[in-house]
Amino acid sequence: MKKSAIYLVACATGLFLMGAIKRPSANGLEKGTPQVQSISALAFGPDGVLFIGDSKSATVFAVNTNDTKKNKQATPVEMQNIDQKIAAALGTQAGNITITDMAVNPVSKKLYLSVQHSDGTPVLLTIDGDKIAAFPFKDVAFSAVALNNSPAEDAKDQRGRSLRVSTISDLGYADGKLLVSGLSNHQFSSSFKSIPFPFTDKQDESTLEIYHAAHGRYETAAPIRTFTTAEINGKKYLVASYTCTPLVLFPMDELKPGMHVKGRTVAEMGSGNTPIDMISLNKNTGSYLVMANTARPVAKVDYKSIAAFEGTLTEPVKGTAGVAYTTMPDMSKVLQMDKLDENQLVVIQKKESGAVDLLTANDIK
């Protein structure tokens, strides 16, 4: 009996000690409360991990959403006056909030929205059917990486605008790495970072240069506004767009640490316009690049056309030039966009009435 009692005590003690030992969680995440100061961009990584780009603190957080239940059939979503409903959920008015980004979990198909309150408070929300809920940051598994060579908090451009707010202009995830576009404190400030995930001390950073046909000059100080990655003619590329909408290719194998890389401008899609979101769709009819813009309808480019265009724009352009594209007239004034699946886009769109609606576009041809 004594032996059994001692054995049980030993086992119980052993279990207690085992529970007290801190073990690394999946993807190097540890439980805590991330101090998110702003939300500039969102992107999903593996296993329900959501990357949150925080330009104010020049940090990217990787947060475990625990949202990993696979949804094989994406359900179309529709929510009218979503800005008003979000504002009501936050106890304020629609004029006091800005929807800064939207990301669809590719596994569960659940939507995540980032919102900035006029008082500066960032909020992460989930949309599940007709339900809006705040994602709690308290006691979540997360990790963080502070971005190297970020603009100083008080850094300004020639027009007196903050450079820090563009530290992170877009995020992506590919081949086990977090991809970050934005501005740096380098002489050529447009930069692109590739950071292994789980996070380590390693950050590969390149500075970028493009020929901006609408502006008629080479540029190194404007950040990529949105990007995706794609394989074109058997080679992997960063496909990017900037304000006034040049479409530029950067070979991924040239984006090496410390390198200054010149992109190949393959299209000029019109000045007076800013790209918002860019995704790739792989359909039975082919592969397409789809891009939302501030001043024009959503544009669609066939990757076959990009692959066939071997030149680069190096002369000033008025209007459009280079690779041809089509527009989707019913998808104008799109504020946010992401891929729900290979056949459906989910968008936040401002209607002619002024209403801001969340809806699915499923007639992409």
Short mmCIF file of C-alpha atoms in Angstrom, two decimals:
data_model
loop_
_atom_site.label_atom_id
_atom_site.label_comp_id
_atom_site.label_asym_id
_atom_site.label_seq_id
_atom_site.Cartn_x
_atom_site.Cartn_y
_atom_site.Cartn_z
CA MET A 1 0.00 0.00 0.00
CA LYS A 2 2.78 2.43 0.94
CA LYS A 3 4.58 1.65 -2.25
CA SER A 4 1.43 2.28 -4.24
CA ALA A 5 0.81 5.54 -2.39
CA ILE A 6 4.34 6.75 -3.03
CA TYR A 7 4.02 5.73 -6.65
CA LEU A 8 0.81 7.69 -7.02
CA VAL A 9 2.33 10.75 -5.35
CA ALA A 10 5.37 10.50 -7.61
CA CYS A 11 3.17 10.20 -10.67
CA ALA A 12 1.05 13.15 -9.58
CA THR A 13 4.14 15.23 -8.88
CA GLY A 14 5.61 14.23 -12.20
CA LEU A 15 2.44 15.28 -14.01
CA PHE A 16 2.47 18.61 -12.19
CA LEU A 17 6.09 19.23 -13.10
CA MET A 18 5.47 18.25 -16.69
CA GLY A 19 2.59 20.70 -16.84
CA ALA A 20 4.77 23.46 -15.40
CA ILE A 21 7.51 23.02 -17.99
CA LYS A 22 7.15 25.62 -20.75
CA ARG A 23 7.24 24.02 -24.17
CA PRO A 24 7.44 25.78 -27.49
CA SER A 25 4.03 25.76 -29.16
CA ALA A 26 3.37 25.10 -32.82
CA ASN A 27 5.08 27.60 -35.18
CA GLY A 28 7.02 29.06 -32.24
CA LEU A 29 3.97 30.82 -30.77
CA GLU A 30 3.62 31.47 -27.05
CA LYS A 31 0.57 32.50 -25.05
CA GLY A 32 0.25 36.16 -24.17
CA THR A 33 -1.32 39.44 -25.22
CA PRO A 34 0.15 41.08 -28.34
CA GLN A 35 0.41 44.85 -28.03
CA VAL A 36 -1.01 45.74 -31.45
CA GLN A 37 -0.94 49.51 -31.99
CA SER A 38 -2.32 49.64 -35.54
CA ILE A 39 -3.42 47.20 -38.24
CA SER A 40 -2.09 48.11 -41.68
CA ALA A 41 -2.38 44.73 -43.40
CA LEU A 42 -3.57 41.15 -42.84
CA ALA A 43 -2.51 37.85 -44.41
CA PHE A 44 -3.01 34.21 -43.50
CA GLY A 45 -0.14 31.78 -43.05
CA PRO A 46 -0.22 28.08 -42.19
CA ASP A 47 -2.44 26.32 -39.63
CA GLY A 48 -4.83 29.21 -38.98
CA VAL A 49 -2.04 31.69 -38.23
CA LEU A 50 -2.99 35.27 -39.07
CA PHE A 51 -0.21 37.78 -39.76
CA ILE A 52 -1.05 41.29 -38.55
CA GLY A 53 1.08 44.12 -39.91
CA ASP A 54 1.42 47.00 -37.47
CA SER A 55 3.10 49.99 -39.12
CA LYS A 56 2.93 52.14 -36.00
CA SER A 57 5.16 49.77 -34.04
CA ALA A 58 6.97 48.51 -37.20
CA THR A 59 6.10 44.96 -36.16
CA VAL A 60 4.35 41.95 -37.63
CA PHE A 61 2.44 39.71 -35.23
CA ALA A 62 1.66 36.06 -35.98
CA VAL A 63 -1.51 35.12 -34.08
CA ASN A 64 -3.03 31.66 -33.75
CA THR A 65 -6.75 32.06 -34.54
CA ASN A 66 -7.48 28.38 -33.74
CA ASP A 67 -9.65 28.59 -36.85
CA THR A 68 -8.57 25.38 -38.57
CA LYS A 69 -11.77 23.49 -39.35
CA LYS A 70 -11.71 22.82 -43.08
CA ASN A 71 -14.60 24.15 -45.13
CA LYS A 72 -14.71 22.45 -48.51
CA GLN A 73 -17.62 24.52 -49.85
CA ALA A 74 -17.33 28.29 -49.42
CA THR A 75 -20.72 29.87 -48.75
CA PRO A 76 -21.39 33.20 -50.50
CA VAL A 77 -21.57 36.09 -48.07
CA GLU A 78 -23.73 39.19 -48.16
CA MET A 79 -24.13 41.91 -45.57
CA GLN A 80 -25.62 45.28 -46.47
CA ASN A 81 -24.41 48.43 -44.72
CA ILE A 82 -21.53 46.56 -43.17
CA ASP A 83 -19.85 49.78 -42.04
CA GLN A 84 -22.91 50.75 -40.01
CA LYS A 85 -23.19 47.26 -38.52
CA ILE A 86 -19.54 47.24 -37.52
CA ALA A 87 -19.88 50.69 -36.01
CA ALA A 88 -22.98 49.61 -34.07
CA ALA A 89 -21.11 46.55 -32.77
CA LEU A 90 -18.33 48.88 -31.56
CA GLY A 91 -20.77 51.38 -30.05
CA THR A 92 -19.95 54.23 -32.42
CA GLN A 93 -20.93 55.80 -35.76
CA ALA A 94 -19.83 54.65 -39.23
CA GLY A 95 -18.00 57.93 -39.74
CA ASN A 96 -15.69 57.06 -36.86
CA ILE A 97 -14.28 53.85 -38.35
CA THR A 98 -12.08 52.87 -41.28
CA ILE A 99 -11.89 49.31 -42.60
CA THR A 100 -8.16 48.92 -43.22
CA ASP A 101 -7.98 45.37 -44.60
CA MET A 102 -9.80 42.08 -45.09
CA ALA A 103 -8.47 38.51 -45.20
CA VAL A 104 -10.23 35.21 -45.81
CA ASN A 105 -8.97 32.18 -43.90
CA PRO A 106 -8.25 29.78 -46.80
CA VAL A 107 -9.07 26.78 -44.59
CA SER A 108 -12.32 27.78 -42.86
CA LYS A 109 -13.38 30.51 -45.35
CA LYS A 110 -14.15 32.79 -42.40
CA LEU A 111 -13.61 36.51 -42.95
CA TYR A 112 -11.37 38.71 -40.81
CA LEU A 113 -11.59 42.49 -40.96
CA SER A 114 -9.29 45.09 -39.43
CA VAL A 115 -10.85 48.37 -38.35
CA GLN A 116 -9.27 51.57 -37.12
CA HIS A 117 -11.35 53.81 -34.85
CA SER A 118 -10.94 57.55 -35.23
CA ASP A 119 -9.45 57.61 -31.73
CA GLY A 120 -6.62 55.40 -33.01
CA THR A 121 -7.80 52.11 -31.54
CA PRO A 122 -7.27 49.09 -33.84
CA VAL A 123 -9.83 46.28 -33.77
CA LEU A 124 -9.78 42.84 -35.39
CA LEU A 125 -13.20 41.44 -36.26
CA THR A 126 -14.50 38.13 -37.58
CA ILE A 127 -17.49 37.76 -39.90
CA ASP A 128 -19.27 34.42 -39.71
CA GLY A 129 -22.54 34.42 -41.62
CA ASP A 130 -24.40 37.47 -40.33
CA LYS A 131 -22.44 37.60 -37.06
CA ILE A 132 -19.79 40.20 -36.32
CA ALA A 133 -17.48 39.50 -33.38
CA ALA A 134 -14.32 41.06 -31.99
CA PHE A 135 -11.29 38.79 -32.02
CA PRO A 136 -9.82 38.86 -28.50
CA PHE A 137 -6.09 39.51 -28.30
CA LYS A 138 -5.88 38.58 -24.64
CA ASP A 139 -4.18 35.26 -23.84
CA VAL A 140 -3.64 34.12 -27.43
CA ALA A 141 -0.72 32.16 -28.84
CA PHE A 142 1.42 34.59 -30.83
CA SER A 143 4.90 35.64 -31.84
CA ALA A 144 6.22 38.92 -33.22
CA VAL A 145 9.00 40.22 -35.40
CA ALA A 146 10.21 43.83 -35.28
CA LEU A 147 11.08 44.96 -38.80
CA ASN A 148 14.65 46.07 -39.42
CA ASN A 149 15.49 49.44 -41.00
CA SER A 150 12.03 50.93 -40.50
CA PRO A 151 11.41 54.68 -40.92
CA ALA A 152 11.69 56.66 -37.70
CA GLU A 153 8.42 57.49 -35.95
CA ASP A 154 8.81 61.19 -36.83
CA ALA A 155 10.15 60.68 -40.38
CA LYS A 156 8.35 62.72 -43.05
CA ASP A 157 8.44 62.87 -46.84
CA GLN A 158 8.92 66.06 -48.86
CA ARG A 159 5.23 66.86 -48.48
CA GLY A 160 5.35 66.48 -44.72
CA ARG A 161 3.51 63.15 -44.70
CA SER A 162 4.46 60.41 -42.25
CA LEU A 163 6.73 57.71 -43.67
CA ARG A 164 6.15 55.41 -40.69
CA VAL A 165 2.54 54.71 -41.73
CA SER A 166 3.88 53.02 -44.89
CA THR A 167 6.32 50.75 -43.07
CA ILE A 168 3.97 47.91 -44.01
CA SER A 169 1.93 48.42 -47.18
CA ASP A 170 1.04 44.77 -47.82
CA LEU A 171 1.69 41.26 -46.51
CA GLY A 172 1.79 37.82 -48.08
CA TYR A 173 2.89 34.30 -47.28
CA ALA A 174 4.59 31.89 -49.67
CA ASP A 175 6.99 28.96 -49.45
CA GLY A 176 7.31 29.15 -45.66
CA LYS A 177 8.10 32.86 -45.58
CA LEU A 178 6.29 36.02 -44.58
CA LEU A 179 6.54 38.62 -47.35
CA VAL A 180 6.42 42.31 -46.44
CA SER A 181 6.35 45.36 -48.71
CA GLY A 182 6.69 48.94 -47.52
CA LEU A 183 9.14 51.72 -46.80
CA SER A 184 12.52 51.53 -45.07
CA ASN A 185 15.07 54.07 -43.85
CA HIS A 186 17.44 53.22 -46.72
CA GLN A 187 18.42 55.78 -49.36
CA PHE A 188 16.25 53.81 -51.78
CA SER A 189 13.35 53.51 -49.37
CA SER A 190 10.99 51.20 -51.25
CA SER A 191 11.72 47.78 -49.78
CA PHE A 192 10.69 44.14 -49.76
CA LYS A 193 11.37 41.74 -46.91
CA SER A 194 11.27 37.95 -46.81
CA ILE A 195 11.14 36.54 -43.27
CA PRO A 196 11.18 32.81 -42.44
CA PHE A 197 8.27 31.56 -40.36
CA PRO A 198 8.41 30.48 -37.54
CA PHE A 199 10.22 33.75 -36.89
CA THR A 200 13.96 33.84 -36.32
CA ASP A 201 16.46 36.71 -36.32
CA LYS A 202 16.76 36.44 -40.09
CA GLN A 203 15.24 39.11 -42.35
CA ASP A 204 16.16 39.22 -46.03
CA GLU A 205 15.62 42.73 -47.40
CA SER A 206 15.96 44.17 -50.90
CA THR A 207 15.40 47.72 -52.10
CA LEU A 208 13.31 48.23 -55.22
CA GLU A 209 13.31 50.43 -58.30
CA ILE A 210 10.75 50.69 -61.10
CA TYR A 211 10.14 52.74 -64.20
CA HIS A 212 6.83 54.49 -63.64
CA ALA A 213 5.47 55.11 -67.13
CA ALA A 214 2.63 57.41 -66.02
CA HIS A 215 5.16 59.59 -64.17
CA GLY A 216 7.82 59.25 -66.86
CA ARG A 217 10.68 58.47 -64.48
CA TYR A 218 12.47 55.82 -62.43
CA GLU A 219 11.33 55.69 -58.80
CA THR A 220 12.74 54.23 -55.59
CA ALA A 221 10.80 56.06 -52.87
CA ALA A 222 7.22 54.85 -53.45
CA PRO A 223 6.15 51.62 -51.74
CA ILE A 224 4.44 48.69 -53.41
CA ARG A 225 0.73 49.12 -52.66
CA THR A 226 -0.33 45.52 -53.22
CA PHE A 227 1.32 42.32 -54.46
CA THR A 228 0.95 38.62 -55.05
CA THR A 229 3.30 35.86 -56.19
CA ALA A 230 2.96 33.78 -59.34
CA GLU A 231 4.86 31.37 -61.54
CA ILE A 232 5.29 32.76 -65.04
CA ASN A 233 7.07 30.82 -67.77
CA GLY A 234 8.36 28.39 -65.14
CA LYS A 235 9.85 31.10 -62.91
CA LYS A 236 8.53 32.58 -59.64
CA TYR A 237 7.80 36.29 -59.58
CA LEU A 238 6.64 38.96 -57.22
CA VAL A 239 3.78 40.68 -59.08
CA ALA A 240 3.29 44.18 -57.73
CA SER A 241 1.49 47.44 -58.34
CA TYR A 242 2.05 51.00 -57.16
CA THR A 243 0.09 54.24 -56.96
CA CYS A 244 -0.98 55.36 -60.47
CA THR A 245 -1.10 51.66 -61.29
CA PRO A 246 2.00 50.37 -63.02
CA LEU A 247 2.14 46.55 -63.02
CA VAL A 248 5.66 45.32 -62.27
CA LEU A 249 7.42 41.94 -62.12
CA PHE A 250 10.36 41.15 -59.83
CA PRO A 251 12.04 37.72 -60.11
CA MET A 252 11.90 36.14 -56.66
CA ASP A 253 15.40 34.71 -57.03
CA GLU A 254 16.80 38.24 -57.43
CA LEU A 255 15.23 39.55 -54.22
CA LYS A 256 18.28 38.69 -52.13
CA PRO A 257 19.59 40.34 -48.93
CA GLY A 258 21.13 43.74 -49.57
CA MET A 259 20.35 43.74 -53.29
CA HIS A 260 18.87 46.68 -55.18
CA VAL A 261 16.47 45.20 -57.72
CA LYS A 262 14.94 46.87 -60.78
CA GLY A 263 11.50 45.57 -61.66
CA ARG A 264 10.17 45.04 -65.17
CA THR A 265 7.15 47.26 -65.83
CA VAL A 266 4.79 45.20 -67.99
CA ALA A 267 1.71 47.42 -67.93
CA GLU A 268 0.53 50.93 -67.18
CA MET A 269 -3.10 50.73 -66.07
CA GLY A 270 -3.84 54.44 -65.70
CA SER A 271 -2.84 57.36 -63.51
CA GLY A 272 -4.96 59.03 -60.85
CA ASN A 273 -5.63 55.62 -59.34
CA THR A 274 -4.33 53.47 -56.48
CA PRO A 275 -4.40 49.65 -56.38
CA ILE A 276 -5.99 48.20 -53.24
CA ASP A 277 -5.86 44.41 -53.38
CA MET A 278 -4.42 41.87 -55.81
CA ILE A 279 -5.12 38.14 -56.01
CA SER A 280 -4.56 35.23 -58.38
CA LEU A 281 -7.38 32.96 -59.53
CA ASN A 282 -6.78 29.55 -61.10
CA LYS A 283 -9.89 28.59 -63.06
CA ASN A 284 -10.68 25.98 -65.69
CA THR A 285 -10.39 28.71 -68.31
CA GLY A 286 -6.93 29.74 -67.13
CA SER A 287 -5.07 31.72 -64.48
CA TYR A 288 -5.87 35.36 -63.87
CA LEU A 289 -4.56 38.30 -61.91
CA VAL A 290 -7.42 40.30 -60.39
CA MET A 291 -6.84 43.77 -58.93
CA ALA A 292 -9.12 46.22 -57.12
CA ASN A 293 -8.51 49.96 -57.56
CA THR A 294 -9.65 53.17 -55.92
CA ALA A 295 -10.79 55.02 -59.06
CA ARG A 296 -11.62 52.28 -61.56
CA PRO A 297 -13.50 48.97 -61.70
CA VAL A 298 -11.73 45.75 -60.73
CA ALA A 299 -9.27 44.77 -63.46
CA LYS A 300 -8.51 41.26 -64.70
CA VAL A 301 -5.32 40.23 -66.50
CA ASP A 302 -4.75 36.83 -68.10
CA TYR A 303 -1.41 35.45 -66.94
CA LYS A 304 -0.91 34.14 -70.48
CA SER A 305 -0.77 37.76 -71.64
CA ILE A 306 1.81 38.59 -68.98
CA ALA A 307 3.87 35.54 -69.97
CA ALA A 308 3.76 36.57 -73.64
CA PHE A 309 4.90 40.15 -72.95
CA GLU A 310 8.69 40.07 -73.08
CA GLY A 311 9.39 43.79 -73.11
CA THR A 312 9.36 46.51 -70.47
CA LEU A 313 7.93 50.01 -70.45
CA THR A 314 10.73 52.59 -70.39
CA GLU A 315 9.06 55.60 -72.02
CA PRO A 316 6.40 57.98 -70.65
CA VAL A 317 2.81 56.85 -71.21
CA LYS A 318 -0.44 58.79 -71.24
CA GLY A 319 -3.35 56.48 -70.60
CA THR A 320 -2.61 52.76 -70.68
CA ALA A 321 0.07 50.60 -72.27
CA GLY A 322 1.68 47.17 -72.15
CA VAL A 323 -0.20 44.01 -71.19
CA ALA A 324 -3.90 44.21 -71.99
CA TYR A 325 -6.54 43.84 -69.30
CA THR A 326 -10.31 43.85 -68.96
CA THR A 327 -12.47 45.51 -66.34
CA MET A 328 -15.53 44.33 -64.44
CA PRO A 329 -18.00 47.25 -64.68
CA ASP A 330 -20.23 45.91 -61.91
CA MET A 331 -17.29 45.91 -59.51
CA SER A 332 -16.42 49.58 -59.20
CA LYS A 333 -15.67 51.43 -55.94
CA VAL A 334 -14.35 48.27 -54.30
CA LEU A 335 -12.78 49.15 -50.97
CA GLN A 336 -11.43 45.70 -49.98
CA MET A 337 -11.15 42.37 -51.81
CA ASP A 338 -9.95 38.83 -51.17
CA LYS A 339 -10.33 35.36 -52.62
CA LEU A 340 -13.09 33.21 -51.14
CA ASP A 341 -12.17 30.31 -53.43
CA GLU A 342 -10.99 29.85 -57.02
CA ASN A 343 -14.42 30.85 -58.35
CA GLN A 344 -15.51 33.54 -55.91
CA LEU A 345 -14.26 36.89 -54.69
CA VAL A 346 -15.51 38.59 -51.56
CA VAL A 347 -15.53 42.38 -51.72
CA ILE A 348 -16.50 45.41 -49.69
CA GLN A 349 -18.07 47.80 -52.15
CA LYS A 350 -19.38 51.32 -51.92
CA LYS A 351 -22.65 51.58 -53.84
CA GLU A 352 -23.89 54.60 -55.77
CA SER A 353 -26.30 55.25 -52.89
CA GLY A 354 -23.34 55.60 -50.55
CA ALA A 355 -24.07 52.31 -48.78
CA VAL A 356 -21.06 50.10 -48.02
CA ASP A 357 -21.88 46.41 -48.56
CA LEU A 358 -20.05 43.11 -48.11
CA LEU A 359 -20.83 40.72 -50.95
CA THR A 360 -19.59 37.82 -53.04
CA ALA A 361 -18.79 38.05 -56.74
CA ASN A 362 -19.10 34.57 -58.24
CA ASP A 363 -19.34 35.25 -61.95
CA ILE A 364 -15.62 35.75 -62.60
CA LYS A 365 -15.10 34.52 -66.17
#
